[in-house]
Each structure stands twice: as structure tokens, then as C-alpha cells.
PDB file of C-alpha atoms in Angstrom:
ATOM      1  CA  MET A  32     121.159-120.203 114.309  1.00 94.00           C
ATOM      2  CA  LYS A  33     120.800-116.969 112.390  1.00 98.00           C
ATOM      3  CA  LEU A  34     117.663-116.084 110.470  1.00 98.00           C
ATOM      4  CA  VAL A  35     117.455-113.116 108.119  1.00 98.00           C
ATOM      5  CA  VAL A  36     114.055-111.678 107.213  1.00 98.00           C
ATOM      6  CA  LEU A  37     114.641-109.689 104.046  1.00 98.00           C
ATOM      7  CA  GLU A  38     111.200-108.113 103.646  1.00 98.00           C
ATOM      8  CA  ARG A  39     109.591-107.937 107.046  1.00 98.00           C
ATOM      9  CA  ASN A  40     107.114-105.235 105.972  1.00 97.00           C
ATOM     10  CA  SER A  41     105.835-107.337 103.066  1.00 97.00           C
ATOM     11  CA  VAL A  42     103.420-109.005 105.506  1.00 97.00           C
ATOM     12  CA  GLY A  43     102.430-105.724 107.143  1.00 98.00           C
ATOM     13  CA  THR A  44     103.644-104.208 110.389  1.00 97.00           C
ATOM     14  CA  ASP A  45     100.300-105.073 111.994  1.00 98.00           C
ATOM     15  CA  ILE A  46     101.224-108.770 111.899  1.00 98.00           C
ATOM     16  CA  ASP A  47     103.441-110.085 114.713  1.00 98.00           C
ATOM     17  CA  VAL A  48     106.516-111.934 113.415  1.00 98.00           C
ATOM     18  CA  SER A  49     108.347-112.320 116.725  1.00 98.00           C
ATOM     19  CA  CYS A  50     107.532-116.047 116.530  1.00 98.00           C
ATOM     20  CA  PHE A  51     110.658-116.455 114.369  1.00 98.00           C
ATOM     21  CA  GLU A  52     112.827-115.556 117.360  1.00 98.00           C
ATOM     22  CA  ARG A  53     112.222-118.943 118.980  1.00 97.00           C
ATOM     23  CA  PHE A  54     114.608-120.414 116.408  1.00 98.00           C
ATOM     24  CA  GLY A  55     117.596-118.180 117.117  1.00 98.00           C
ATOM     25  CA  GLU A  56     118.977-114.744 116.295  1.00 98.00           C
ATOM     26  CA  VAL A  57     116.766-112.878 113.829  1.00 98.00           C
ATOM     27  CA  VAL A  58     117.784-109.871 111.758  1.00 98.00           C
ATOM     28  CA  TYR A  59     114.873-107.967 110.249  1.00 98.00           C
ATOM     29  CA  TYR A  60     114.965-105.699 107.207  1.00 98.00           C
ATOM     30  CA  ALA A  61     111.870-103.693 106.338  1.00 98.00           C
ATOM     31  CA  ASN A  62     112.535-104.194 102.631  1.00 97.00           C
ATOM     32  CA  THR A  63     115.416-105.421 100.486  1.00 98.00           C
ATOM     33  CA  VAL A  64     116.175-104.590  96.866  1.00 96.00           C
ATOM     34  CA  ALA A  65     118.194-106.846  94.571  1.00 96.00           C
ATOM     35  CA  GLU A  66     121.587-105.186  95.056  1.00 97.00           C
ATOM     36  CA  GLN A  67     121.291-105.464  98.861  1.00 98.00           C
ATOM     37  CA  VAL A  68     120.510-109.188  99.058  1.00 98.00           C
ATOM     38  CA  ALA A  69     124.004-110.702  98.898  1.00 98.00           C
ATOM     39  CA  ASN A  70     125.419-108.576 101.700  1.00 98.00           C
ATOM     40  CA  ARG A  71     122.447-109.092 104.004  1.00 98.00           C
ATOM     41  CA  ILE A  72     122.331-112.903 103.781  1.00 98.00           C
ATOM     42  CA  GLU A  73     126.074-113.575 103.887  1.00 97.00           C
ATOM     43  CA  ASP A  74     126.031-115.323 107.298  1.00 97.00           C
ATOM     44  CA  ALA A  75     122.398-116.489 107.393  1.00 98.00           C
ATOM     45  CA  GLN A  76     121.366-120.100 107.868  1.00 98.00           C
ATOM     46  CA  ILE A  77     117.696-119.487 107.170  1.00 98.00           C
ATOM     47  CA  ILE A  78     116.441-116.794 104.788  1.00 98.00           C
ATOM     48  CA  ILE A  79     112.848-115.591 105.003  1.00 98.00           C
ATOM     49  CA  SER A  80     111.908-113.632 101.922  1.00 98.00           C
ATOM     50  CA  ASN A  81     109.169-112.712  99.492  1.00 96.00           C
ATOM     51  CA  LYS A  82     110.236-110.989  96.263  1.00 94.00           C
ATOM     52  CA  ALA A  83     113.995-110.578  96.669  1.00 97.00           C
ATOM     53  CA  PRO A  84     115.908-112.515  93.984  1.00 98.00           C
ATOM     54  CA  LEU A  85     117.690-115.578  95.358  1.00 98.00           C
ATOM     55  CA  ASN A  86     120.016-117.047  92.770  1.00 98.00           C
ATOM     56  CA  GLU A  87     123.697-117.712  92.114  1.00 98.00           C
ATOM     57  CA  THR A  88     124.516-114.008  92.090  1.00 97.00           C
ATOM     58  CA  THR A  89     122.906-113.287  95.447  1.00 98.00           C
ATOM     59  CA  LEU A  90     123.584-116.631  97.169  1.00 98.00           C
ATOM     60  CA  ARG A  91     127.159-117.239  96.005  1.00 97.00           C
ATOM     61  CA  ASN A  92     128.811-116.023  99.206  1.00 97.00           C
ATOM     62  CA  ALA A  93     126.095-117.212 101.595  1.00 98.00           C
ATOM     63  CA  SER A  94     127.857-120.443 102.481  1.00 97.00           C
ATOM     64  CA  ASN A  95     125.791-121.196 105.594  1.00 97.00           C
ATOM     65  CA  VAL A  96     122.318-121.093 104.064  1.00 98.00           C
ATOM     66  CA  LYS A  97     120.356-124.319 104.432  1.00 98.00           C
ATOM     67  CA  LEU A  98     116.743-123.166 104.055  1.00 98.00           C
ATOM     68  CA  ILE A  99     114.886-120.448 102.170  1.00 98.00           C
ATOM     69  CA  CYS A 100     111.365-119.770 103.403  1.00 98.00           C
ATOM     70  CA  LEU A 101     109.203-117.861 100.971  1.00 98.00           C
ATOM     71  CA  LEU A 102     106.407-115.691 102.300  1.00 98.00           C
ATOM     72  CA  ALA A 103     104.455-116.610  99.184  1.00 95.00           C
ATOM     73  CA  THR A 104     103.162-119.498  97.113  1.00 92.00           C
ATOM     74  CA  GLY A 105     104.992-118.575  93.907  1.00 88.00           C
ATOM     75  CA  TYR A 106     108.718-119.289  93.749  1.00 91.00           C
ATOM     76  CA  ASP A 107     109.779-117.788  90.423  1.00 89.00           C
ATOM     77  CA  VAL A 108     112.166-115.420  92.278  1.00 94.00           C
ATOM     78  CA  VAL A 109     114.325-118.378  93.350  1.00 97.00           C
ATOM     79  CA  ASP A 110     116.722-120.352  91.158  1.00 98.00           C
ATOM     80  CA  LEU A 111     115.583-123.790  92.301  1.00 97.00           C
ATOM     81  CA  GLU A 112     118.202-125.708  90.350  1.00 96.00           C
ATOM     82  CA  TYR A 113     121.042-123.686  91.827  1.00 98.00           C
ATOM     83  CA  CYS A 114     119.614-124.156  95.317  1.00 98.00           C
ATOM     84  CA  LYS A 115     119.270-127.884  94.741  1.00 96.00           C
ATOM     85  CA  ASN A 116     122.909-128.100  93.653  1.00 96.00           C
ATOM     86  CA  ARG A 117     123.861-126.196  96.826  1.00 97.00           C
ATOM     87  CA  ASN A 118     121.683-128.429  99.039  1.00 97.00           C
ATOM     88  CA  ILE A 119     119.553-125.428  99.973  1.00 98.00           C
ATOM     89  CA  LYS A 120     115.932-126.350 100.512  1.00 98.00           C
ATOM     90  CA  VAL A 121     113.216-123.949  99.436  1.00 98.00           C
ATOM     91  CA  ALA A 122     109.817-123.939 101.151  1.00 98.00           C
ATOM     92  CA  ASN A 123     106.741-121.990 100.094  1.00 98.00           C
ATOM     93  CA  VAL A 124     103.333-121.545 101.711  1.00 98.00           C
ATOM     94  CA  VAL A 125     100.311-122.943  99.953  1.00 95.00           C
ATOM     95  CA  ASP A 126      96.615-122.266 100.317  1.00 95.00           C
ATOM     96  CA  TYR A 127      96.957-119.424 102.831  1.00 97.00           C
ATOM     97  CA  CYS A 128      95.190-116.782 100.752  1.00 97.00           C
ATOM     98  CA  THR A 129      92.880-118.878  98.586  1.00 97.00           C
ATOM     99  CA  PHE A 130      89.654-117.307  99.781  1.00 98.00           C
ATOM    100  CA  ALA A 131      91.114-113.785  99.895  1.00 98.00           C
ATOM    101  CA  VAL A 132      92.242-113.904  96.249  1.00 98.00           C
ATOM    102  CA  ALA A 133      89.043-115.621  95.102  1.00 98.00           C
ATOM    103  CA  GLN A 134      87.002-112.972  96.913  1.00 98.00           C
ATOM    104  CA  HIS A 135      88.973-110.203  95.198  1.00 98.00           C
ATOM    105  CA  THR A 136      88.513-111.908  91.831  1.00 98.00           C
ATOM    106  CA  MET A 137      84.755-111.906  92.268  1.00 98.00           C
ATOM    107  CA  LEU A 138      84.819-108.294  93.486  1.00 98.00           C
ATOM    108  CA  LEU A 139      86.686-107.053  90.403  1.00 98.00           C
ATOM    109  CA  ALA A 140      84.489-109.044  88.046  1.00 98.00           C
ATOM    110  CA  MET A 141      81.248-107.818  89.575  1.00 98.00           C
ATOM    111  CA  MET A 142      82.332-104.189  89.841  1.00 98.00           C
ATOM    112  CA  LEU A 143      83.247-104.148  86.159  1.00 98.00           C
ATOM    113  CA  SER A 144      80.301-106.230  85.033  1.00 98.00           C
ATOM    114  CA  GLU A 145      77.772-104.013  86.781  1.00 98.00           C
ATOM    115  CA  LYS A 146      79.685-100.759  86.116  1.00 98.00           C
ATOM    116  CA  ILE A 147      79.609 -99.828  89.796  1.00 98.00           C
ATOM    117  CA  ALA A 148      82.133 -96.988  89.405  1.00 98.00           C
ATOM    118  CA  TYR A 149      79.828 -95.263  86.909  1.00 98.00           C
ATOM    119  CA  TYR A 150      76.771 -95.488  89.150  1.00 98.00           C
ATOM    120  CA  ASP A 151      78.653 -94.482  92.289  1.00 98.00           C
ATOM    121  CA  ASN A 152      79.888 -91.374  90.475  1.00 98.00           C
ATOM    122  CA  TYR A 153      76.419 -90.760  89.016  1.00 98.00           C
ATOM    123  CA  VAL A 154      74.965 -90.443  92.498  1.00 98.00           C
ATOM    124  CA  LYS A 155      77.851 -88.518  94.057  1.00 98.00           C
ATOM    125  CA  SER A 156      78.057 -86.062  91.155  1.00 98.00           C
ATOM    126  CA  GLY A 157      74.513 -84.876  91.861  1.00 98.00           C
ATOM    127  CA  ALA A 158      73.120 -86.257  88.594  1.00 98.00           C
ATOM    128  CA  TYR A 159      70.852 -88.687  90.448  1.00 98.00           C
ATOM    129  CA  SER A 160      69.432 -85.931  92.641  1.00 98.00           C
ATOM    130  CA  ALA A 161      68.706 -83.863  89.538  1.00 98.00           C
ATOM    131  CA  GLN A 162      66.694 -86.526  87.704  1.00 97.00           C
ATOM    132  CA  ASP A 163      62.938 -87.000  88.034  1.00 97.00           C
ATOM    133  CA  ARG A 164      62.745 -90.812  88.244  1.00 96.00           C
ATOM    134  CA  PHE A 165      63.602 -93.139  91.115  1.00 98.00           C
ATOM    135  CA  SER A 166      66.105 -95.292  89.223  1.00 98.00           C
ATOM    136  CA  ASN A 167      68.844 -95.080  86.635  1.00 98.00           C
ATOM    137  CA  PHE A 168      70.271 -97.907  84.564  1.00 98.00           C
ATOM    138  CA  ASP A 169      71.250 -96.062  81.383  1.00 97.00           C
ATOM    139  CA  ASN A 170      74.696 -97.678  81.346  1.00 97.00           C
ATOM    140  CA  VAL A 171      73.433-101.180  80.698  1.00 97.00           C
ATOM    141  CA  PHE A 172      74.658-104.270  82.521  1.00 97.00           C
ATOM    142  CA  HIS A 173      73.778-107.961  82.578  1.00 97.00           C
ATOM    143  CA  ASP A 174      73.315-110.888  84.945  1.00 97.00           C
ATOM    144  CA  LEU A 175      76.171-113.268  85.678  1.00 97.00           C
ATOM    145  CA  GLU A 176      73.648-116.092  85.483  1.00 98.00           C
ATOM    146  CA  GLY A 177      74.209-118.029  82.262  1.00 98.00           C
ATOM    147  CA  LYS A 178      77.526-116.389  81.413  1.00 98.00           C
ATOM    148  CA  THR A 179      80.674-118.386  80.665  1.00 98.00           C
ATOM    149  CA  TRP A 180      83.479-117.905  83.163  1.00 99.00           C
ATOM    150  CA  GLY A 181      86.848-119.040  81.834  1.00 98.00           C
ATOM    151  CA  ILE A 182      89.722-119.877  84.150  1.00 98.00           C
ATOM    152  CA  ILE A 183      93.411-120.335  83.387  1.00 98.00           C
ATOM    153  CA  GLY A 184      94.973-122.258  86.268  1.00 97.00           C
ATOM    154  CA  MET A 185      92.700-124.677  88.109  1.00 97.00           C
ATOM    155  CA  GLY A 186      94.680-124.882  91.348  1.00 94.00           C
ATOM    156  CA  ASN A 187      93.311-124.049  94.794  1.00 95.00           C
ATOM    157  CA  ILE A 188      92.402-120.462  93.880  1.00 97.00           C
ATOM    158  CA  GLY A 189      91.051-121.389  90.452  1.00 97.00           C
ATOM    159  CA  ARG A 190      88.791-124.034  91.978  1.00 98.00           C
ATOM    160  CA  LYS A 191      87.539-121.633  94.651  1.00 98.00           C
ATOM    161  CA  VAL A 192      86.720-119.027  91.984  1.00 98.00           C
ATOM    162  CA  ALA A 193      84.969-121.718  89.925  1.00 98.00           C
ATOM    163  CA  SER A 194      82.885-122.648  92.962  1.00 98.00           C
ATOM    164  CA  LEU A 195      81.897-119.034  93.661  1.00 98.00           C
ATOM    165  CA  ALA A 196      81.156-118.272  90.005  1.00 98.00           C
ATOM    166  CA  SER A 197      79.077-121.449  89.755  1.00 98.00           C
ATOM    167  CA  ALA A 198      76.993-120.227  92.696  1.00 98.00           C
ATOM    168  CA  PHE A 199      76.130-117.185  90.555  1.00 98.00           C
ATOM    169  CA  GLY A 200      74.982-119.484  87.763  1.00 98.00           C
ATOM    170  CA  CYS A 201      78.040-119.231  85.524  1.00 98.00           C
ATOM    171  CA  LYS A 202      79.158-121.997  83.192  1.00 98.00           C
ATOM    172  CA  ILE A 203      82.797-122.853  83.981  1.00 98.00           C
ATOM    173  CA  LEU A 204      85.474-123.626  81.411  1.00 98.00           C
ATOM    174  CA  PHE A 205      89.173-123.932  82.167  1.00 98.00           C
ATOM    175  CA  TYR A 206      92.489-124.274  80.412  1.00 98.00           C
ATOM    176  CA  SER A 207      95.475-126.008  81.986  1.00 97.00           C
ATOM    177  CA  ALA A 208      98.623-124.105  81.005  1.00 93.00           C
ATOM    178  CA  SER A 209     100.836-126.903  82.328  1.00 91.00           C
ATOM    179  CA  GLY A 210      98.700-129.641  80.793  1.00 91.00           C
ATOM    180  CA  LYS A 211      98.883-131.499  84.114  1.00 91.00           C
ATOM    181  CA  SER A 212      95.560-130.596  85.708  1.00 94.00           C
ATOM    182  CA  THR A 213      93.655-133.489  87.253  1.00 93.00           C
ATOM    183  CA  CYS A 214      90.466-131.474  87.792  1.00 95.00           C
ATOM    184  CA  THR A 215      87.371-133.269  86.499  1.00 96.00           C
ATOM    185  CA  THR A 216      84.744-131.154  88.256  1.00 97.00           C
ATOM    186  CA  TYR A 217      84.695-128.551  85.497  1.00 98.00           C
ATOM    187  CA  THR A 218      85.001-128.649  81.702  1.00 98.00           C
ATOM    188  CA  ARG A 219      88.540-128.465  80.403  1.00 98.00           C
ATOM    189  CA  THR A 220      89.167-126.990  76.976  1.00 98.00           C
ATOM    190  CA  ASP A 221      91.923-125.644  74.731  1.00 97.00           C
ATOM    191  CA  LEU A 222      93.105-122.046  74.980  1.00 98.00           C
ATOM    192  CA  ASP A 223      91.507-120.791  71.764  1.00 98.00           C
ATOM    193  CA  THR A 224      88.086-122.120  72.796  1.00 98.00           C
ATOM    194  CA  LEU A 225      88.456-120.585  76.236  1.00 98.00           C
ATOM    195  CA  LEU A 226      89.334-117.187  74.764  1.00 98.00           C
ATOM    196  CA  GLN A 227      86.492-117.282  72.251  1.00 98.00           C
ATOM    197  CA  GLU A 228      83.751-118.390  74.660  1.00 98.00           C
ATOM    198  CA  SER A 229      84.562-116.629  77.941  1.00 98.00           C
ATOM    199  CA  ASP A 230      82.459-113.694  79.079  1.00 98.00           C
ATOM    200  CA  ILE A 231      84.760-113.367  82.073  1.00 99.00           C
ATOM    201  CA  LEU A 232      88.316-114.713  81.940  1.00 99.00           C
ATOM    202  CA  SER A 233      90.287-114.918  85.190  1.00 98.00           C
ATOM    203  CA  LEU A 234      93.941-115.867  85.549  1.00 98.00           C
ATOM    204  CA  HIS A 235      95.162-118.008  88.461  1.00 97.00           C
ATOM    205  CA  CYS A 236      98.197-119.775  86.992  1.00 95.00           C
ATOM    206  CA  PRO A 237     101.866-119.542  88.029  1.00 91.00           C
ATOM    207  CA  LEU A 238     104.308-117.505  85.975  1.00 91.00           C
ATOM    208  CA  SER A 239     106.396-119.821  83.802  1.00 91.00           C
ATOM    209  CA  ASP A 240     107.816-120.019  80.304  1.00 93.00           C
ATOM    210  CA  ARG A 241     104.417-121.375  79.225  1.00 95.00           C
ATOM    211  CA  THR A 242     102.399-118.537  80.720  1.00 97.00           C
ATOM    212  CA  ARG A 243     104.646-115.499  80.262  1.00 97.00           C
ATOM    213  CA  ASN A 244     102.951-113.161  77.760  1.00 98.00           C
ATOM    214  CA  LEU A 245     100.161-115.731  77.328  1.00 98.00           C
ATOM    215  CA  ILE A 246      97.482-113.051  77.078  1.00 98.00           C
ATOM    216  CA  ASN A 247      98.739-110.910  74.227  1.00 98.00           C
ATOM    217  CA  LYS A 248      97.567-109.239  71.029  1.00 98.00           C
ATOM    218  CA  ASP A 249      96.694-112.571  69.448  1.00 98.00           C
ATOM    219  CA  ALA A 250      94.703-113.658  72.499  1.00 98.00           C
ATOM    220  CA  PHE A 251      92.752-110.385  72.660  1.00 98.00           C
ATOM    221  CA  SER A 252      91.829-110.737  68.980  1.00 98.00           C
ATOM    222  CA  LYS A 253      90.023-113.989  69.833  1.00 98.00           C
ATOM    223  CA  MET A 254      88.086-112.676  72.839  1.00 98.00           C
ATOM    224  CA  LYS A 255      84.568-111.292  72.871  1.00 98.00           C
ATOM    225  CA  LYS A 256      84.224-107.519  72.679  1.00 98.00           C
ATOM    226  CA  THR A 257      82.055-107.809  75.788  1.00 98.00           C
ATOM    227  CA  ALA A 258      84.630-109.865  77.716  1.00 98.00           C
ATOM    228  CA  ILE A 259      86.138-108.947  81.077  1.00 99.00           C
ATOM    229  CA  LEU A 260      89.712-109.978  81.910  1.00 99.00           C
ATOM    230  CA  ILE A 261      90.769-110.459  85.533  1.00 99.00           C
ATOM    231  CA  ASN A 262      94.437-110.983  86.422  1.00 98.00           C
ATOM    232  CA  VAL A 263      95.206-111.846  90.047  1.00 98.00           C
ATOM    233  CA  ALA A 264      98.051-114.237  89.153  1.00 96.00           C
ATOM    234  CA  ARG A 265     101.280-112.624  87.916  1.00 95.00           C
ATOM    235  CA  GLY A 266     101.664-109.426  85.895  1.00 97.00           C
ATOM    236  CA  PRO A 267     103.858-110.761  83.063  1.00 97.00           C
ATOM    237  CA  ILE A 268     101.180-113.279  82.063  1.00 98.00           C
ATOM    238  CA  VAL A 269      99.465-110.342  80.352  1.00 98.00           C
ATOM    239  CA  ASN A 270     101.276-108.143  77.838  1.00 98.00           C
ATOM    240  CA  THR A 271     100.779-104.609  79.147  1.00 98.00           C
ATOM    241  CA  GLN A 272     100.960-102.756  75.838  1.00 98.00           C
ATOM    242  CA  ASP A 273      98.645-105.259  74.145  1.00 98.00           C
ATOM    243  CA  LEU A 274      96.116-104.928  76.984  1.00 98.00           C
ATOM    244  CA  TYR A 275      96.228-101.141  76.687  1.00 98.00           C
ATOM    245  CA  GLN A 276      95.524-101.368  72.964  1.00 98.00           C
ATOM    246  CA  ALA A 277      92.751-103.925  73.502  1.00 98.00           C
ATOM    247  CA  LEU A 278      91.030-101.613  75.969  1.00 98.00           C
ATOM    248  CA  ILE A 279      91.302 -98.364  74.030  1.00 98.00           C
ATOM    249  CA  GLU A 280      90.330-100.107  70.778  1.00 98.00           C
ATOM    250  CA  GLU A 281      87.473-101.879  72.570  1.00 98.00           C
ATOM    251  CA  GLN A 282      88.607-105.370  71.653  1.00 98.00           C
ATOM    252  CA  ILE A 283      87.424-106.333  75.135  1.00 98.00           C
ATOM    253  CA  MET A 284      85.064-104.482  77.452  1.00 98.00           C
ATOM    254  CA  ALA A 285      87.097-104.226  80.632  1.00 98.00           C
ATOM    255  CA  ALA A 286      89.947-105.504  82.766  1.00 99.00           C
ATOM    256  CA  GLY A 287      90.561-105.853  86.487  1.00 99.00           C
ATOM    257  CA  LEU A 288      94.186-106.202  87.607  1.00 99.00           C
ATOM    258  CA  ASP A 289      95.785-106.835  90.969  1.00 98.00           C
ATOM    259  CA  VAL A 290      99.198-107.594  89.447  1.00 98.00           C
ATOM    260  CA  LEU A 291     101.369-105.819  86.900  1.00 98.00           C
ATOM    261  CA  GLU A 292     104.475-106.567  84.841  1.00 96.00           C
ATOM    262  CA  LYS A 293     106.495-104.240  87.076  1.00 95.00           C
ATOM    263  CA  GLU A 294     105.556-103.480  90.659  1.00 94.00           C
ATOM    264  CA  PRO A 295     105.069-100.890  91.961  1.00 94.00           C
ATOM    265  CA  MET A 296     103.473 -99.522  88.815  1.00 97.00           C
ATOM    266  CA  PRO A 297     105.765 -97.057  87.017  1.00 97.00           C
ATOM    267  CA  VAL A 298     104.202 -93.817  85.801  1.00 95.00           C
ATOM    268  CA  SER A 299     105.286 -94.827  82.286  1.00 97.00           C
ATOM    269  CA  ASN A 300     102.893 -97.769  82.286  1.00 98.00           C
ATOM    270  CA  PRO A 301     100.388 -96.996  79.486  1.00 98.00           C
ATOM    271  CA  LEU A 302      97.532 -98.376  81.601  1.00 98.00           C
ATOM    272  CA  SER A 303      97.913 -95.361  83.893  1.00 97.00           C
ATOM    273  CA  GLN A 304      96.381 -93.279  81.092  1.00 98.00           C
ATOM    274  CA  ILE A 305      93.038 -95.089  81.388  1.00 98.00           C
ATOM    275  CA  LYS A 306      91.052 -93.262  84.072  1.00 97.00           C
ATOM    276  CA  ASP A 307      87.663 -94.827  83.357  1.00 98.00           C
ATOM    277  CA  SER A 308      87.050 -97.309  86.179  1.00 98.00           C
ATOM    278  CA  THR A 309      84.261 -99.023  84.268  1.00 98.00           C
ATOM    279  CA  LYS A 310      86.917-100.017  81.742  1.00 98.00           C
ATOM    280  CA  LEU A 311      89.898-100.679  84.000  1.00 98.00           C
ATOM    281  CA  ILE A 312      90.374-101.229  87.729  1.00 98.00           C
ATOM    282  CA  ILE A 313      93.878-101.700  89.130  1.00 98.00           C
ATOM    283  CA  THR A 314      94.586-102.596  92.737  1.00 98.00           C
ATOM    284  CA  PRO A 315      98.122-102.610  94.249  1.00 97.00           C
ATOM    285  CA  HIS A 316      98.826-106.359  94.533  1.00 97.00           C
ATOM    286  CA  MET A 317      96.699-106.667  97.666  1.00 97.00           C
ATOM    287  CA  SER A 318      94.201-109.428  96.886  1.00 98.00           C
ATOM    288  CA  TRP A 319      96.218-111.897  98.995  1.00 97.00           C
ATOM    289  CA  ALA A 320      96.604-109.593 101.965  1.00 97.00           C
ATOM    290  CA  SER A 321      93.581-109.912 104.229  1.00 98.00           C
ATOM    291  CA  VAL A 322      94.519-109.922 107.922  1.00 98.00           C
ATOM    292  CA  GLU A 323      93.481-113.556 108.116  1.00 98.00           C
ATOM    293  CA  ALA A 324      95.642-114.559 105.162  1.00 98.00           C
ATOM    294  CA  ARG A 325      98.742-112.710 106.374  1.00 98.00           C
ATOM    295  CA  THR A 326      98.400-114.182 109.874  1.00 98.00           C
ATOM    296  CA  LEU A 327      98.147-117.670 108.417  1.00 98.00           C
ATOM    297  CA  LEU A 328     101.140-117.001 106.152  1.00 98.00           C
ATOM    298  CA  ILE A 329     103.416-116.391 109.151  1.00 98.00           C
ATOM    299  CA  ALA A 330     102.019-119.366 111.081  1.00 98.00           C
ATOM    300  CA  GLU A 331     102.631-121.670 108.117  1.00 98.00           C
ATOM    301  CA  THR A 332     106.172-120.354 107.657  1.00 98.00           C
ATOM    302  CA  VAL A 333     106.897-121.198 111.291  1.00 98.00           C
ATOM    303  CA  LYS A 334     105.651-124.748 110.656  1.00 98.00           C
ATOM    304  CA  ASN A 335     107.944-124.993 107.618  1.00 98.00           C
ATOM    305  CA  ILE A 336     110.943-124.062 109.773  1.00 98.00           C
ATOM    306  CA  GLU A 337     109.911-126.475 112.529  1.00 98.00           C
ATOM    307  CA  ALA A 338     109.624-129.296 110.007  1.00 98.00           C
ATOM    308  CA  PHE A 339     113.024-128.509 108.512  1.00 98.00           C
ATOM    309  CA  LEU A 340     114.705-128.512 111.921  1.00 97.00           C
ATOM    310  CA  ALA A 341     113.007-131.825 112.722  1.00 98.00           C
ATOM    311  CA  GLY A 342     114.445-133.337 109.555  1.00 97.00           C
ATOM    312  CA  THR A 343     111.155-133.625 107.681  1.00 96.00           C
ATOM    313  CA  GLU A 344     110.048-131.995 104.452  1.00 93.00           C
ATOM    314  CA  ARG A 345     107.098-129.646 104.450  1.00 97.00           C
ATOM    315  CA  ASN A 346     106.180-127.554 101.412  1.00 98.00           C
ATOM    316  CA  ILE A 347     109.625-128.103  99.897  1.00 98.00           C
ATOM    317  CA  VAL A 348     109.514-127.131  96.209  1.00 97.00           C
ATOM    318  CA  ASN A 349     112.985-128.418  95.274  1.00 95.00           C
ATOM    319  CA  PRO A 350     113.308-131.848  96.940  1.00 90.00           C
ATOM    320  CA  TYR A 351     116.621-133.635  96.635  1.00 78.00           C
TER     321      TYR A 351
END
């Protein structure tokens, strides 16, 4: 059996992936861009990938493929219907980075809420040493206690964030973009109400036709001027240009992003012009990537392959 790992470095070179070799011959590629996919998977039976597009164009000549293992939870890079028609099963990994992403969500929210970048710079610039009082809180901030934390996407990560935010005394509201949420622990509401009432709004939903460009100019016009937006879901859920305008026109107070419409971030992205880290913090799509999460990701992928070879379905997102 031949396995092709298209983006070996996407899990970090510090993580051992030799466990795949128990299943047969493995060909590793550090990274793979779209135009390289078709040639590299031509004789593969199992594809292990992350962001490389897997669709009719790239899979057409890969006649031996039976399983695609995604090193991710999201599967928007795969044409599921085409794979189903080809009898190619697609397996993802769920719940491997729930705490890591929830932790990063809280970190971004608290850094922006308490304006940590400002105060860190205040001390390091020498301004604190030059003043004659023991404290400084001129750039005002507020408690999380009593604030409304809105969540779009009440899956595993959304529920973990809700639990952590609740521990800080936040009131939790959520909106189900799919309309299929079964969560009854927290208050569910419509999108307009969520936008209007949230002091902090965090995004944890998949990218779909329903969520693409969901947070746009119209959405920002409904949000509080003191609101903080956190996006750790998918970049295209937020309209980049509209977010830039909302920040520079102070329609909202701040935003924390771990995902962008295009990754890596092009220099032409207007958000790169905002240097004030009390207004905008951007991290390079790393909220999922704690050592613990990446180790679990590989272990779970191995279990997906084992299940497939045993004739059972595990984490299959396109059953047939």
C-alpha cells in the first residue's frame, strides 16, 4: 500500500510521523501547492493532507485512491460529492485541538479587553519609570464579569469557550449558523440579537455557504462600538475590507484574528496597515497547534487508517 503525505510540515517537524510507515510505503512532501497535487498523488492509495485541494481536477488521474485522511477537522478543501461518487472515503479528526483553540480565544479576548499591549509598551518604553505614582491605568479597561459573550458555532470549541467565559462571569449567547444546534446549556438567539448584544463575539463555526462573509459591513453596523471580535474559525467568515473599515472608523473596539481570508497573509491585506495591537492582534493560524494537539492529531489519523483497513468507519465525513 502506498501512502502520500502531501503536507508533512503542516504538523511541525518536531512531531514524529513515522507511525504511518506501519501501513506501507510512505512518500513525504514538506508542503504541496495546488498545481503539484495531481502529480504527487497519481499512484497513492491513501492521501494524508491538510490544505491541499482534493477535487475532480486533482484526483481525476489518481485511480487507486481509496481514503483521504485530513490532518484537520474542517473539510472544505475536499469535494465530498466527487469523492463519494468515486467511492473515496474522507476522514477528518475531531476534538483534537478543542482546548488549544479555546485557550487562544480567551487569550486574544483578554489581551484586547485589558489593552495589555499598551501597558507592556508603557513599561518597556520607560514611561512607567518616569512617572511618580505606583500604578497606571489611564487607558481604561473593564471586567469580563457581567459582559455578554456571543458565540457563532456551538460545537466542541464553542462549548469549551462558553464554559471558560462563564467561569469569568460572562453571560453566554449563541447563534447556530446551520440551524441544527442541539445545545440547550446556553441561550440561543438570532444573529441580529447576537450582534447587537455581544461585548465579545467569537467565531467557531465551519466555513460554508451560510457562513462565508457572514461578518460584513452590515454586521459591523449592528455591533457595539465597544465590542471585540475574535475569529479562530475560518478567515472568509469575516470580510477583510469591511473589518478594516470597522476598525479604523471605530465601529467596533478591537479584533483578534488567528485566521485570514488568504494564508499566509499577503502584504496587500489592508489589516497589515493597523499597527496598534490594542485595536488588532493577528496570529499566524497557530491556535490549534500546541504540542499536545499536534501529537493527538497524528495519533487520531493513525486510528482512522486502522479503522478503514479493518472495514469500519471512523470519522468518515462522506459515508456511502
